[in-house]
Amino acid sequence: MLDSLVGALAGLGVLDTSPEMLALFVGFGLVVGVLFGFFGMGGSFLVTPALLMLDYPAPVAVGSGMAFVFGTAVIATLKHHDLGQVDYKLGVIMITGTTIGIEAGRASVYYLESMGLAGGVISVAYVVLLGGVGAMVTRDALTGDGGGGVDHEAADKDLDEYEIPEIAKTIQRTVRIPPMVTLRGDVRVSAWVITAVAFATGVLSGFLGVGGGFIRMPAMIYAIGVPVPVAVGTDLFEIVFSGGLGSYLYGQGGGVNLGIVAPLLFGSALGARVGSAATAVVDSDEIKVYFGGMLLVGSIAVGIGEVGSYLGNSTLELLGLVLVIGAAVVVAAAVLYTTITSLRVTRRTDSRSTAD
Amino acid sequence: MAGLEIPTWDPETALLIGVILFEAFVLYAGYGGLERLVGPYLMDLVVGGDSSAR
């Protein structure tokens, strides 16, 4: 019995990973989980670049990143289902578009890999993506717009209180190609708008191995007009299916390494609980500027790693890796420190008022 | 593996994805149970209980 279990695990690649790497993946998963649970995004931004810098082939880095996103989405969907924040009709419509998009992205990775360009092109895409999203989050944090990541106040509102953004109303009025679909929150929109949003974000997911929530969620809110809490829950629900299928396709080509995915998931599931609980104590807007800074540092780090790889300079590659992991560790530590400090202050205040 | 593909049945890959799905369910239930069991104790330890607050 034990022999067959060990044999099955060996066949899936778990035993190929050294204990040091398993510990590194559990720790990195913990950090990534805290960030995902607290900011509502960024769960996979750093995983694929880190794997690329650890010299994993591009299909393994992207495929394992996607399988990690799939596992994370399963856990988060279970939670959002309990909170009644999943629009299953919207999710099912999106699954088709996202799945085709993911497959198109995956085919592009293998095509580039056959030309020996995949690692470089994906790294450059990450530099642009992390830099762009990082700049956007930092700007919003500094100007107090609260953009980037999940708006926890909006997410806690009732669906009746939710107001559809003007741009979504305009799209709903102008694009009326049948079939029209009625979604939760009395949103009526063309199924083609939903499919287009799903396909575009699916390509991104399949190409980079990310969940794509940082683009899909704003797209669902501003292009389709979905209430914020439903956008979060539905995004995760549909990633379970599209990400599951994408992982399956990558897995068929040997692109999913369970020795990477299992420890990452083990750490991130715990981290996500801690990060999610911290949102009840600390306003994420207060430390969002660090999150934006982390993405910008991540962008620079991937750039340094890629230059190191191009020049064959292992020191630069190591520096890039240390910067990516270090930036994530610093921001996750800032989240935990601020949470614990706030809790201690609250508890002292409560104790004093009880004593009085 | 380049080019668009229609998924075909592959037991080993299905097992791989099944293991990740199973791990996700176990972690959701396991960490949930753990949080209820040791959560309050850990909070007291990290934040400091009433005695240390005073």
mmCIF file of C-alpha atoms in Angstrom:
data_model
loop_
_atom_site.group_PDB
_atom_site.id
_atom_site.type_symbol
_atom_site.label_atom_id
_atom_site.label_comp_id
_atom_site.label_asym_id
_atom_site.label_seq_id
_atom_site.Cartn_x
_atom_site.Cartn_y
_atom_site.Cartn_z
ATOM 1 C CA MET A 1 0.000 0.000 0.000
ATOM 2 C CA LEU A 2 2.755 2.398 1.085
ATOM 3 C CA ASP A 3 4.924 1.263 -1.825
ATOM 4 C CA SER A 4 2.154 1.962 -4.341
ATOM 5 C CA LEU A 5 1.549 5.431 -2.822
ATOM 6 C CA VAL A 6 5.275 6.246 -2.977
ATOM 7 C CA GLY A 7 5.342 4.903 -6.541
ATOM 8 C CA ALA A 8 2.380 7.091 -7.560
ATOM 9 C CA LEU A 9 3.961 10.186 -5.953
ATOM 10 C CA ALA A 10 7.272 9.441 -7.656
ATOM 11 C CA GLY A 11 5.450 9.136 -10.991
ATOM 12 C CA LEU A 12 3.867 12.574 -10.450
ATOM 13 C CA GLY A 13 7.225 14.213 -9.760
ATOM 14 C CA VAL A 14 6.818 14.932 -6.020
ATOM 15 C CA LEU A 15 9.909 12.959 -4.994
ATOM 16 C CA ASP A 16 12.073 14.697 -7.620
ATOM 17 C CA THR A 17 12.031 17.900 -5.540
ATOM 18 C CA SER A 18 14.740 18.214 -2.878
ATOM 19 C CA PRO A 19 13.720 18.908 0.764
ATOM 20 C CA GLU A 20 15.323 22.392 0.527
ATOM 21 C CA MET A 21 13.237 23.247 -2.541
ATOM 22 C CA LEU A 22 10.083 21.831 -0.885
ATOM 23 C CA ALA A 23 10.709 24.118 2.117
ATOM 24 C CA LEU A 24 11.338 27.082 -0.212
ATOM 25 C CA PHE A 25 8.076 26.428 -2.089
ATOM 26 C CA VAL A 26 6.041 26.058 1.134
ATOM 27 C CA GLY A 27 7.511 29.326 2.443
ATOM 28 C CA PHE A 28 7.002 31.158 -0.839
ATOM 29 C CA GLY A 29 3.433 29.775 -1.026
ATOM 30 C CA LEU A 30 2.788 31.112 2.496
ATOM 31 C CA VAL A 31 3.966 34.588 1.451
ATOM 32 C CA VAL A 32 2.004 34.531 -1.820
ATOM 33 C CA GLY A 33 -1.081 33.312 0.081
ATOM 34 C CA VAL A 34 -0.909 36.189 2.595
ATOM 35 C CA LEU A 35 -0.744 38.682 -0.313
ATOM 36 C CA PHE A 36 -3.613 36.979 -2.189
ATOM 37 C CA GLY A 37 -5.806 36.736 0.914
ATOM 38 C CA PHE A 38 -5.163 40.362 1.862
ATOM 39 C CA PHE A 39 -5.110 42.205 -1.465
ATOM 40 C CA GLY A 40 -7.411 39.817 -3.389
ATOM 41 C CA MET A 41 -4.933 39.498 -6.208
ATOM 42 C CA GLY A 42 -1.286 38.808 -6.900
ATOM 43 C CA GLY A 43 -1.547 35.109 -6.045
ATOM 44 C CA SER A 44 0.361 34.033 -9.103
ATOM 45 C CA PHE A 45 2.131 37.172 -10.322
ATOM 46 C CA LEU A 46 5.382 36.129 -8.734
ATOM 47 C CA VAL A 47 5.248 32.332 -9.016
ATOM 48 C CA THR A 48 5.932 31.902 -12.747
ATOM 49 C CA PRO A 49 8.766 34.501 -12.864
ATOM 50 C CA ALA A 50 10.375 32.907 -9.787
ATOM 51 C CA LEU A 51 10.185 29.452 -11.413
ATOM 52 C CA LEU A 52 11.686 30.836 -14.623
ATOM 53 C CA MET A 53 14.537 32.318 -12.607
ATOM 54 C CA LEU A 54 15.011 28.947 -10.888
ATOM 55 C CA ASP A 55 15.775 27.624 -14.403
ATOM 56 C CA TYR A 56 12.595 25.606 -14.906
ATOM 57 C CA PRO A 57 11.638 25.351 -18.625
ATOM 58 C CA ALA A 58 8.980 27.908 -19.659
ATOM 59 C CA PRO A 59 6.152 25.338 -20.134
ATOM 60 C CA VAL A 60 6.851 23.915 -16.623
ATOM 61 C CA ALA A 61 7.001 27.406 -15.061
ATOM 62 C CA VAL A 62 3.746 28.523 -16.733
ATOM 63 C CA GLY A 63 1.971 25.131 -16.416
ATOM 64 C CA SER A 64 2.851 24.725 -12.723
ATOM 65 C CA GLY A 65 1.900 28.381 -12.113
ATOM 66 C CA MET A 66 -1.486 27.702 -13.702
ATOM 67 C CA ALA A 67 -2.010 24.485 -11.695
ATOM 68 C CA PHE A 68 -1.213 26.470 -8.531
ATOM 69 C CA VAL A 69 -3.804 29.092 -9.582
ATOM 70 C CA PHE A 70 -6.314 26.259 -10.139
ATOM 71 C CA GLY A 71 -5.786 24.865 -6.627
ATOM 72 C CA THR A 72 -5.947 28.333 -5.061
ATOM 73 C CA ALA A 73 -9.162 29.090 -6.971
ATOM 74 C CA VAL A 74 -10.799 25.859 -5.717
ATOM 75 C CA ILE A 75 -10.107 26.842 -2.093
ATOM 76 C CA ALA A 76 -11.210 30.485 -2.552
ATOM 77 C CA THR A 77 -14.378 29.488 -4.463
ATOM 78 C CA LEU A 78 -15.468 27.211 -1.601
ATOM 79 C CA LYS A 79 -15.265 30.243 0.695
ATOM 80 C CA HIS A 80 -17.094 32.620 -1.710
ATOM 81 C CA HIS A 81 -19.778 29.969 -2.360
ATOM 82 C CA ASP A 82 -20.450 29.914 1.393
ATOM 83 C CA LEU A 83 -20.861 33.728 1.243
ATOM 84 C CA GLY A 84 -23.301 33.542 -1.737
ATOM 85 C CA GLN A 85 -20.974 35.590 -3.951
ATOM 86 C CA VAL A 86 -20.876 33.402 -7.065
ATOM 87 C CA ASP A 87 -23.015 34.071 -10.194
ATOM 88 C CA TYR A 88 -23.017 30.557 -11.668
ATOM 89 C CA LYS A 89 -24.775 31.605 -14.897
ATOM 90 C CA LEU A 90 -22.134 34.256 -15.651
ATOM 91 C CA GLY A 91 -19.373 31.823 -14.661
ATOM 92 C CA VAL A 92 -20.625 29.103 -17.029
ATOM 93 C CA ILE A 93 -20.862 31.602 -19.950
ATOM 94 C CA MET A 94 -17.328 32.815 -19.232
ATOM 95 C CA ILE A 95 -15.815 29.330 -18.996
ATOM 96 C CA THR A 96 -16.016 28.747 -22.787
ATOM 97 C CA GLY A 97 -14.342 32.051 -23.737
ATOM 98 C CA THR A 98 -11.678 31.744 -21.040
ATOM 99 C CA THR A 99 -10.905 28.127 -21.918
ATOM 100 C CA ILE A 100 -10.411 28.913 -25.632
ATOM 101 C CA GLY A 101 -8.292 31.922 -24.619
ATOM 102 C CA ILE A 102 -6.156 29.808 -22.262
ATOM 103 C CA GLU A 103 -5.625 27.218 -24.993
ATOM 104 C CA ALA A 104 -4.570 29.966 -27.448
ATOM 105 C CA GLY A 105 -2.115 31.305 -24.833
ATOM 106 C CA ARG A 106 -0.790 27.814 -24.099
ATOM 107 C CA ALA A 107 -0.299 27.055 -27.814
ATOM 108 C CA SER A 108 1.678 30.325 -28.099
ATOM 109 C CA VAL A 109 3.989 29.242 -25.232
ATOM 110 C CA TYR A 110 4.785 25.898 -26.906
ATOM 111 C CA TYR A 111 5.215 27.596 -30.281
ATOM 112 C CA LEU A 112 7.698 30.086 -28.800
ATOM 113 C CA GLU A 113 9.387 27.248 -26.875
ATOM 114 C CA SER A 114 9.933 25.352 -30.160
ATOM 115 C CA MET A 115 11.800 28.447 -31.406
ATOM 116 C CA GLY A 116 13.735 28.756 -28.123
ATOM 117 C CA LEU A 117 12.141 32.121 -27.322
ATOM 118 C CA ALA A 118 9.501 31.267 -24.694
ATOM 119 C CA GLY A 119 11.483 32.110 -21.535
ATOM 120 C CA GLY A 120 12.639 35.478 -22.903
ATOM 121 C CA VAL A 121 9.273 36.573 -24.327
ATOM 122 C CA ILE A 122 7.368 35.545 -21.163
ATOM 123 C CA SER A 123 9.893 37.360 -18.955
ATOM 124 C CA VAL A 124 9.560 40.534 -21.058
ATOM 125 C CA ALA A 125 5.729 40.234 -20.861
ATOM 126 C CA TYR A 126 6.070 39.962 -17.058
ATOM 127 C CA VAL A 127 8.322 43.032 -16.900
ATOM 128 C CA VAL A 128 5.651 45.027 -18.793
ATOM 129 C CA LEU A 129 2.731 43.531 -16.849
ATOM 130 C CA LEU A 130 4.228 43.826 -13.360
ATOM 131 C CA GLY A 131 5.538 47.308 -14.168
ATOM 132 C CA GLY A 132 2.184 48.474 -15.599
ATOM 133 C CA VAL A 133 -0.011 47.044 -12.830
ATOM 134 C CA GLY A 134 2.532 48.105 -10.178
ATOM 135 C CA ALA A 135 2.552 51.687 -11.483
ATOM 136 C CA MET A 136 -1.269 51.722 -11.558
ATOM 137 C CA VAL A 137 -1.626 50.379 -7.986
ATOM 138 C CA THR A 138 1.082 52.748 -6.659
ATOM 139 C CA ARG A 139 -0.515 55.765 -8.356
ATOM 140 C CA ASP A 140 -3.967 54.844 -7.022
ATOM 141 C CA ALA A 141 -2.573 54.259 -3.519
ATOM 142 C CA LEU A 142 -0.801 57.635 -3.530
ATOM 143 C CA THR A 143 -3.804 59.542 -4.912
ATOM 144 C CA GLY A 144 -6.206 57.694 -2.592
ATOM 145 C CA ASP A 145 -8.381 56.232 -5.380
ATOM 146 C CA GLY A 146 -8.203 52.826 -3.733
ATOM 147 C CA GLY A 147 -7.867 51.063 -7.083
ATOM 148 C CA GLY A 148 -6.037 47.789 -7.642
ATOM 149 C CA GLY A 149 -6.988 44.690 -5.687
ATOM 150 C CA VAL A 150 -10.341 44.103 -4.077
ATOM 151 C CA ASP A 151 -12.150 47.088 -2.564
ATOM 152 C CA HIS A 152 -13.167 45.447 0.726
ATOM 153 C CA GLU A 153 -15.756 48.150 1.551
ATOM 154 C CA ALA A 154 -17.432 47.688 -1.835
ATOM 155 C CA ALA A 155 -17.183 43.937 -1.453
ATOM 156 C CA ASP A 156 -19.066 44.080 1.845
ATOM 157 C CA LYS A 157 -22.017 46.074 0.393
ATOM 158 C CA ASP A 158 -25.421 44.532 -0.370
ATOM 159 C CA LEU A 159 -26.052 43.848 -4.063
ATOM 160 C CA ASP A 160 -29.099 46.205 -3.936
ATOM 161 C CA GLU A 161 -26.819 49.093 -2.881
ATOM 162 C CA TYR A 162 -24.448 48.513 -5.771
ATOM 163 C CA GLU A 163 -24.398 51.119 -8.534
ATOM 164 C CA ILE A 164 -23.435 50.045 -12.065
ATOM 165 C CA PRO A 165 -20.491 52.114 -13.439
ATOM 166 C CA GLU A 166 -21.394 54.559 -16.265
ATOM 167 C CA ILE A 167 -19.090 52.840 -18.755
ATOM 168 C CA ALA A 168 -20.833 49.489 -18.134
ATOM 169 C CA LYS A 169 -24.249 51.132 -18.622
ATOM 170 C CA THR A 170 -23.057 52.564 -21.964
ATOM 171 C CA ILE A 171 -21.804 49.135 -23.109
ATOM 172 C CA GLN A 172 -25.094 47.521 -22.035
ATOM 173 C CA ARG A 173 -27.070 50.135 -24.033
ATOM 174 C CA THR A 174 -24.930 50.063 -27.194
ATOM 175 C CA VAL A 175 -23.855 46.406 -27.555
ATOM 176 C CA ARG A 176 -27.174 44.546 -27.793
ATOM 177 C CA ILE A 177 -26.168 41.552 -29.942
ATOM 178 C CA PRO A 178 -28.387 38.592 -28.996
ATOM 179 C CA PRO A 179 -28.474 36.495 -26.948
ATOM 180 C CA MET A 180 -28.926 38.965 -24.072
ATOM 181 C CA VAL A 181 -28.417 37.573 -20.566
ATOM 182 C CA THR A 182 -29.780 38.774 -17.201
ATOM 183 C CA LEU A 183 -27.238 38.443 -14.385
ATOM 184 C CA ARG A 184 -27.367 38.897 -10.605
ATOM 185 C CA GLY A 185 -27.943 42.500 -9.541
ATOM 186 C CA ASP A 186 -30.409 42.887 -12.509
ATOM 187 C CA VAL A 187 -27.580 43.368 -15.000
ATOM 188 C CA ARG A 188 -28.664 42.712 -18.619
ATOM 189 C CA VAL A 189 -25.806 42.298 -21.079
ATOM 190 C CA SER A 190 -24.958 40.612 -24.418
ATOM 191 C CA ALA A 191 -23.414 37.152 -24.061
ATOM 192 C CA TRP A 192 -20.831 38.267 -26.658
ATOM 193 C CA VAL A 193 -19.491 41.004 -24.365
ATOM 194 C CA ILE A 194 -19.025 38.379 -21.640
ATOM 195 C CA THR A 195 -17.321 35.968 -24.072
ATOM 196 C CA ALA A 196 -14.978 38.690 -25.411
ATOM 197 C CA VAL A 197 -13.897 39.666 -21.874
ATOM 198 C CA ALA A 198 -13.416 35.986 -21.002
ATOM 199 C CA PHE A 199 -11.386 35.206 -24.144
ATOM 200 C CA ALA A 200 -9.030 38.206 -23.814
ATOM 201 C CA THR A 201 -8.247 37.469 -20.164
ATOM 202 C CA GLY A 202 -7.996 33.734 -20.944
ATOM 203 C CA VAL A 203 -5.184 34.376 -23.452
ATOM 204 C CA LEU A 204 -3.310 36.244 -20.731
ATOM 205 C CA SER A 205 -3.840 33.370 -18.264
ATOM 206 C CA GLY A 206 -2.703 30.712 -20.727
ATOM 207 C CA PHE A 207 0.358 32.663 -21.797
ATOM 208 C CA LEU A 208 1.585 33.750 -18.374
ATOM 209 C CA GLY A 209 0.169 31.076 -16.052
ATOM 210 C CA VAL A 210 -1.682 33.668 -13.968
ATOM 211 C CA GLY A 211 -5.302 33.652 -12.850
ATOM 212 C CA GLY A 212 -5.832 36.977 -14.597
ATOM 213 C CA GLY A 213 -8.127 38.235 -11.834
ATOM 214 C CA PHE A 214 -6.336 41.612 -11.727
ATOM 215 C CA ILE A 215 -7.615 42.262 -15.270
ATOM 216 C CA ARG A 216 -10.733 40.060 -15.372
ATOM 217 C CA MET A 217 -12.251 41.562 -12.211
ATOM 218 C CA PRO A 218 -12.052 45.212 -13.394
ATOM 219 C CA ALA A 219 -13.256 44.027 -16.836
ATOM 220 C CA MET A 220 -16.267 42.288 -15.261
ATOM 221 C CA ILE A 221 -17.043 45.369 -13.163
ATOM 222 C CA TYR A 222 -16.527 48.048 -15.846
ATOM 223 C CA ALA A 223 -17.375 46.191 -19.110
ATOM 224 C CA ILE A 224 -20.161 43.875 -17.889
ATOM 225 C CA GLY A 225 -21.399 45.834 -14.843
ATOM 226 C CA VAL A 226 -21.165 42.985 -12.305
ATOM 227 C CA PRO A 227 -21.285 43.986 -8.597
ATOM 228 C CA VAL A 228 -17.830 43.821 -6.937
ATOM 229 C CA PRO A 229 -18.478 40.867 -4.573
ATOM 230 C CA VAL A 230 -20.057 38.816 -7.382
ATOM 231 C CA ALA A 231 -17.131 39.671 -9.704
ATOM 232 C CA VAL A 232 -14.656 38.321 -7.128
ATOM 233 C CA GLY A 233 -16.567 35.083 -6.458
ATOM 234 C CA THR A 234 -17.481 34.418 -10.102
ATOM 235 C CA ASP A 235 -13.934 35.099 -11.314
ATOM 236 C CA LEU A 236 -12.628 32.431 -8.944
ATOM 237 C CA PHE A 237 -15.409 29.975 -9.845
ATOM 238 C CA GLU A 238 -14.675 30.110 -13.535
ATOM 239 C CA ILE A 239 -10.899 29.838 -12.961
ATOM 240 C CA VAL A 240 -11.627 26.486 -11.276
ATOM 241 C CA PHE A 241 -12.875 25.126 -14.616
ATOM 242 C CA SER A 242 -10.788 27.032 -17.158
ATOM 243 C CA GLY A 243 -7.660 26.801 -14.977
ATOM 244 C CA GLY A 244 -8.350 23.095 -14.387
ATOM 245 C CA LEU A 245 -8.595 22.453 -18.119
ATOM 246 C CA GLY A 246 -5.544 24.640 -18.829
ATOM 247 C CA SER A 247 -3.579 22.719 -16.182
ATOM 248 C CA TYR A 248 -4.737 19.429 -17.736
ATOM 249 C CA LEU A 249 -3.490 20.523 -21.173
ATOM 250 C CA TYR A 250 -0.170 21.723 -19.749
ATOM 251 C CA GLY A 251 0.010 18.490 -17.726
ATOM 252 C CA GLN A 252 -0.353 16.391 -20.882
ATOM 253 C CA GLY A 253 2.791 18.055 -22.224
ATOM 254 C CA GLY A 254 4.652 17.428 -18.938
ATOM 255 C CA GLY A 255 4.238 21.095 -17.936
ATOM 256 C CA VAL A 256 2.782 20.521 -14.431
ATOM 257 C CA ASN A 257 5.248 19.513 -11.703
ATOM 258 C CA LEU A 258 3.449 18.334 -8.568
ATOM 259 C CA GLY A 259 6.694 18.747 -6.627
ATOM 260 C CA ILE A 260 6.265 22.497 -7.182
ATOM 261 C CA VAL A 261 2.464 22.826 -7.031
ATOM 262 C CA ALA A 262 1.745 20.712 -3.908
ATOM 263 C CA PRO A 263 4.100 22.566 -1.509
ATOM 264 C CA LEU A 264 3.144 25.984 -2.942
ATOM 265 C CA LEU A 265 -0.527 25.197 -2.373
ATOM 266 C CA PHE A 266 0.171 23.828 1.112
ATOM 267 C CA GLY A 267 1.736 27.143 2.125
ATOM 268 C CA SER A 268 -0.611 29.459 0.242
ATOM 269 C CA ALA A 269 -3.834 27.929 1.644
ATOM 270 C CA LEU A 270 -2.636 28.799 5.153
ATOM 271 C CA GLY A 271 -1.307 32.207 4.108
ATOM 272 C CA ALA A 272 -4.586 33.093 2.366
ATOM 273 C CA ARG A 273 -6.522 32.420 5.609
ATOM 274 C CA VAL A 274 -4.186 34.706 7.533
ATOM 275 C CA GLY A 275 -4.297 37.421 4.839
ATOM 276 C CA SER A 276 -8.072 37.232 4.543
ATOM 277 C CA ALA A 277 -8.503 37.484 8.334
ATOM 278 C CA ALA A 278 -6.150 40.505 8.356
ATOM 279 C CA THR A 279 -8.543 42.466 6.099
ATOM 280 C CA ALA A 280 -10.970 42.631 9.059
ATOM 281 C CA VAL A 281 -8.313 44.443 11.118
ATOM 282 C CA VAL A 282 -6.306 46.585 8.685
ATOM 283 C CA ASP A 283 -7.534 48.764 5.819
ATOM 284 C CA SER A 284 -5.701 47.453 2.750
ATOM 285 C CA ASP A 285 -5.548 51.001 1.299
ATOM 286 C CA GLU A 286 -3.094 51.909 4.106
ATOM 287 C CA ILE A 287 -0.436 49.525 2.834
ATOM 288 C CA LYS A 288 -1.417 49.221 -0.817
ATOM 289 C CA VAL A 289 1.475 51.475 -1.765
ATOM 290 C CA TYR A 290 3.856 48.714 -0.593
ATOM 291 C CA PHE A 291 2.003 46.219 -2.766
ATOM 292 C CA GLY A 292 2.438 48.534 -5.782
ATOM 293 C CA GLY A 293 6.115 48.936 -4.859
ATOM 294 C CA MET A 294 6.480 45.155 -4.641
ATOM 295 C CA LEU A 295 5.108 44.728 -8.170
ATOM 296 C CA LEU A 296 7.483 47.410 -9.472
ATOM 297 C CA VAL A 297 10.452 45.740 -7.746
ATOM 298 C CA GLY A 298 9.219 42.415 -9.195
ATOM 299 C CA SER A 299 9.228 43.961 -12.662
ATOM 300 C CA ILE A 300 12.820 45.217 -12.236
ATOM 301 C CA ALA A 301 13.865 41.872 -10.733
ATOM 302 C CA VAL A 302 12.501 39.865 -13.680
ATOM 303 C CA GLY A 303 14.318 42.297 -16.010
ATOM 304 C CA ILE A 304 17.607 41.826 -14.100
ATOM 305 C CA GLY A 305 17.140 38.029 -14.101
ATOM 306 C CA GLU A 306 16.496 38.022 -17.850
ATOM 307 C CA VAL A 307 19.555 40.174 -18.574
ATOM 308 C CA GLY A 308 21.583 37.791 -16.368
ATOM 309 C CA SER A 309 20.221 34.815 -18.289
ATOM 310 C CA TYR A 310 21.003 36.494 -21.636
ATOM 311 C CA LEU A 311 24.567 37.326 -20.562
ATOM 312 C CA GLY A 312 25.024 33.968 -18.816
ATOM 313 C CA ASN A 313 25.705 35.852 -15.561
ATOM 314 C CA SER A 314 24.462 33.676 -12.681
ATOM 315 C CA THR A 315 24.975 36.471 -10.119
ATOM 316 C CA LEU A 316 22.439 38.687 -11.888
ATOM 317 C CA GLU A 317 19.999 35.746 -12.156
ATOM 318 C CA LEU A 318 20.364 35.110 -8.405
ATOM 319 C CA LEU A 319 19.913 38.824 -7.656
ATOM 320 C CA GLY A 320 16.674 38.851 -9.693
ATOM 321 C CA LEU A 321 15.352 35.818 -7.792
ATOM 322 C CA VAL A 322 16.295 37.259 -4.391
ATOM 323 C CA LEU A 323 14.585 40.562 -5.296
ATOM 324 C CA VAL A 324 11.336 38.846 -6.422
ATOM 325 C CA ILE A 325 11.097 36.672 -3.311
ATOM 326 C CA GLY A 326 12.448 39.411 -1.020
ATOM 327 C CA ALA A 327 9.904 42.008 -2.197
ATOM 328 C CA ALA A 328 7.027 39.573 -1.582
ATOM 329 C CA VAL A 329 8.392 38.636 1.865
ATOM 330 C CA VAL A 330 8.753 42.305 2.881
ATOM 331 C CA VAL A 331 5.162 43.216 1.889
ATOM 332 C CA ALA A 332 3.686 40.063 3.498
ATOM 333 C CA ALA A 333 5.668 40.890 6.671
ATOM 334 C CA ALA A 334 4.311 44.472 6.554
ATOM 335 C CA VAL A 335 0.755 43.069 6.366
ATOM 336 C CA LEU A 336 1.334 40.763 9.363
ATOM 337 C CA TYR A 337 3.174 43.404 11.414
ATOM 338 C CA THR A 338 0.475 46.053 10.840
ATOM 339 C CA THR A 339 -2.253 43.516 11.685
ATOM 340 C CA ILE A 340 -0.632 42.349 14.923
ATOM 341 C CA THR A 341 0.134 45.944 15.982
ATOM 342 C CA SER A 342 -3.470 47.033 15.299
ATOM 343 C CA LEU A 343 -4.836 44.026 17.212
ATOM 344 C CA ARG A 344 -2.595 44.763 20.221
ATOM 345 C CA VAL A 345 -3.690 48.409 20.290
ATOM 346 C CA THR A 346 -7.368 47.401 20.050
ATOM 347 C CA ARG A 347 -6.984 44.836 22.821
ATOM 348 C CA ARG A 348 -5.222 47.312 25.130
ATOM 349 C CA THR A 349 -7.953 49.916 24.513
ATOM 350 C CA ASP A 350 -10.648 47.314 25.214
ATOM 351 C CA SER A 351 -8.894 46.214 28.430
ATOM 352 C CA ARG A 352 -8.586 49.816 29.663
ATOM 353 C CA SER A 353 -12.244 50.618 28.999
ATOM 354 C CA THR A 354 -13.258 47.388 30.795
ATOM 355 C CA ALA A 355 -11.053 48.317 33.777
ATOM 356 C CA ASP A 356 -12.572 51.823 33.901
ATOM 357 C CA MET B 1 2.512 20.412 -28.223
ATOM 358 C CA ALA B 2 2.367 23.634 -30.259
ATOM 359 C CA GLY B 3 -0.965 24.461 -31.954
ATOM 360 C CA LEU B 4 -4.510 24.462 -30.584
ATOM 361 C CA GLU B 5 -5.540 21.136 -29.080
ATOM 362 C CA ILE B 6 -8.718 19.333 -28.103
ATOM 363 C CA PRO B 7 -8.130 17.613 -24.738
ATOM 364 C CA THR B 8 -7.843 13.835 -24.981
ATOM 365 C CA TRP B 9 -8.227 11.399 -22.084
ATOM 366 C CA ASP B 10 -4.940 10.816 -20.292
ATOM 367 C CA PRO B 11 -5.267 8.886 -16.996
ATOM 368 C CA GLU B 12 -1.906 10.043 -15.624
ATOM 369 C CA THR B 13 -2.670 13.752 -16.209
ATOM 370 C CA ALA B 14 -6.198 13.260 -14.842
ATOM 371 C CA LEU B 15 -4.648 11.740 -11.698
ATOM 372 C CA LEU B 16 -2.284 14.714 -11.455
ATOM 373 C CA ILE B 17 -5.114 17.265 -11.639
ATOM 374 C CA GLY B 18 -7.216 15.075 -9.324
ATOM 375 C CA VAL B 19 -4.422 15.085 -6.718
ATOM 376 C CA ILE B 20 -4.267 18.922 -6.834
ATOM 377 C CA LEU B 21 -8.085 19.118 -6.510
ATOM 378 C CA PHE B 22 -8.028 16.660 -3.600
ATOM 379 C CA GLU B 23 -5.221 18.569 -1.883
ATOM 380 C CA ALA B 24 -7.233 21.806 -2.247
ATOM 381 C CA PHE B 25 -10.313 20.240 -0.575
ATOM 382 C CA VAL B 26 -8.220 18.701 2.208
ATOM 383 C CA LEU B 27 -6.419 22.018 2.847
ATOM 384 C CA TYR B 28 -9.716 23.962 2.894
ATOM 385 C CA ALA B 29 -11.268 21.582 5.422
ATOM 386 C CA GLY B 30 -8.045 20.937 7.350
ATOM 387 C CA TYR B 31 -6.971 24.551 7.827
ATOM 388 C CA GLY B 32 -10.608 25.498 8.594
ATOM 389 C CA GLY B 33 -10.729 22.917 11.380
ATOM 390 C CA LEU B 34 -7.285 23.923 12.619
ATOM 391 C CA GLU B 35 -8.341 27.588 12.716
ATOM 392 C CA ARG B 36 -11.333 26.744 14.933
ATOM 393 C CA LEU B 37 -9.257 24.488 17.186
ATOM 394 C CA VAL B 38 -6.084 26.494 17.774
ATOM 395 C CA GLY B 39 -7.053 29.913 16.341
ATOM 396 C CA PRO B 40 -8.066 31.570 19.658
ATOM 397 C CA TYR B 41 -4.989 30.158 21.443
ATOM 398 C CA LEU B 42 -2.682 31.405 18.680
ATOM 399 C CA MET B 43 -4.323 34.844 18.733
ATOM 400 C CA ASP B 44 -3.679 35.105 22.482
ATOM 401 C CA LEU B 45 -0.101 33.998 21.949
ATOM 402 C CA VAL B 46 0.625 36.458 19.123
ATOM 403 C CA VAL B 47 -1.456 39.454 20.212
ATOM 404 C CA GLY B 48 -1.184 38.898 23.944
ATOM 405 C CA GLY B 49 -4.049 37.828 26.194
ATOM 406 C CA ASP B 50 -5.937 40.036 28.663
ATOM 407 C CA SER B 51 -3.261 39.595 31.337
ATOM 408 C CA SER B 52 -0.418 40.798 29.122
ATOM 409 C CA ALA B 53 -2.584 43.607 27.761
ATOM 410 C CA ARG B 54 -2.900 45.008 31.247
#
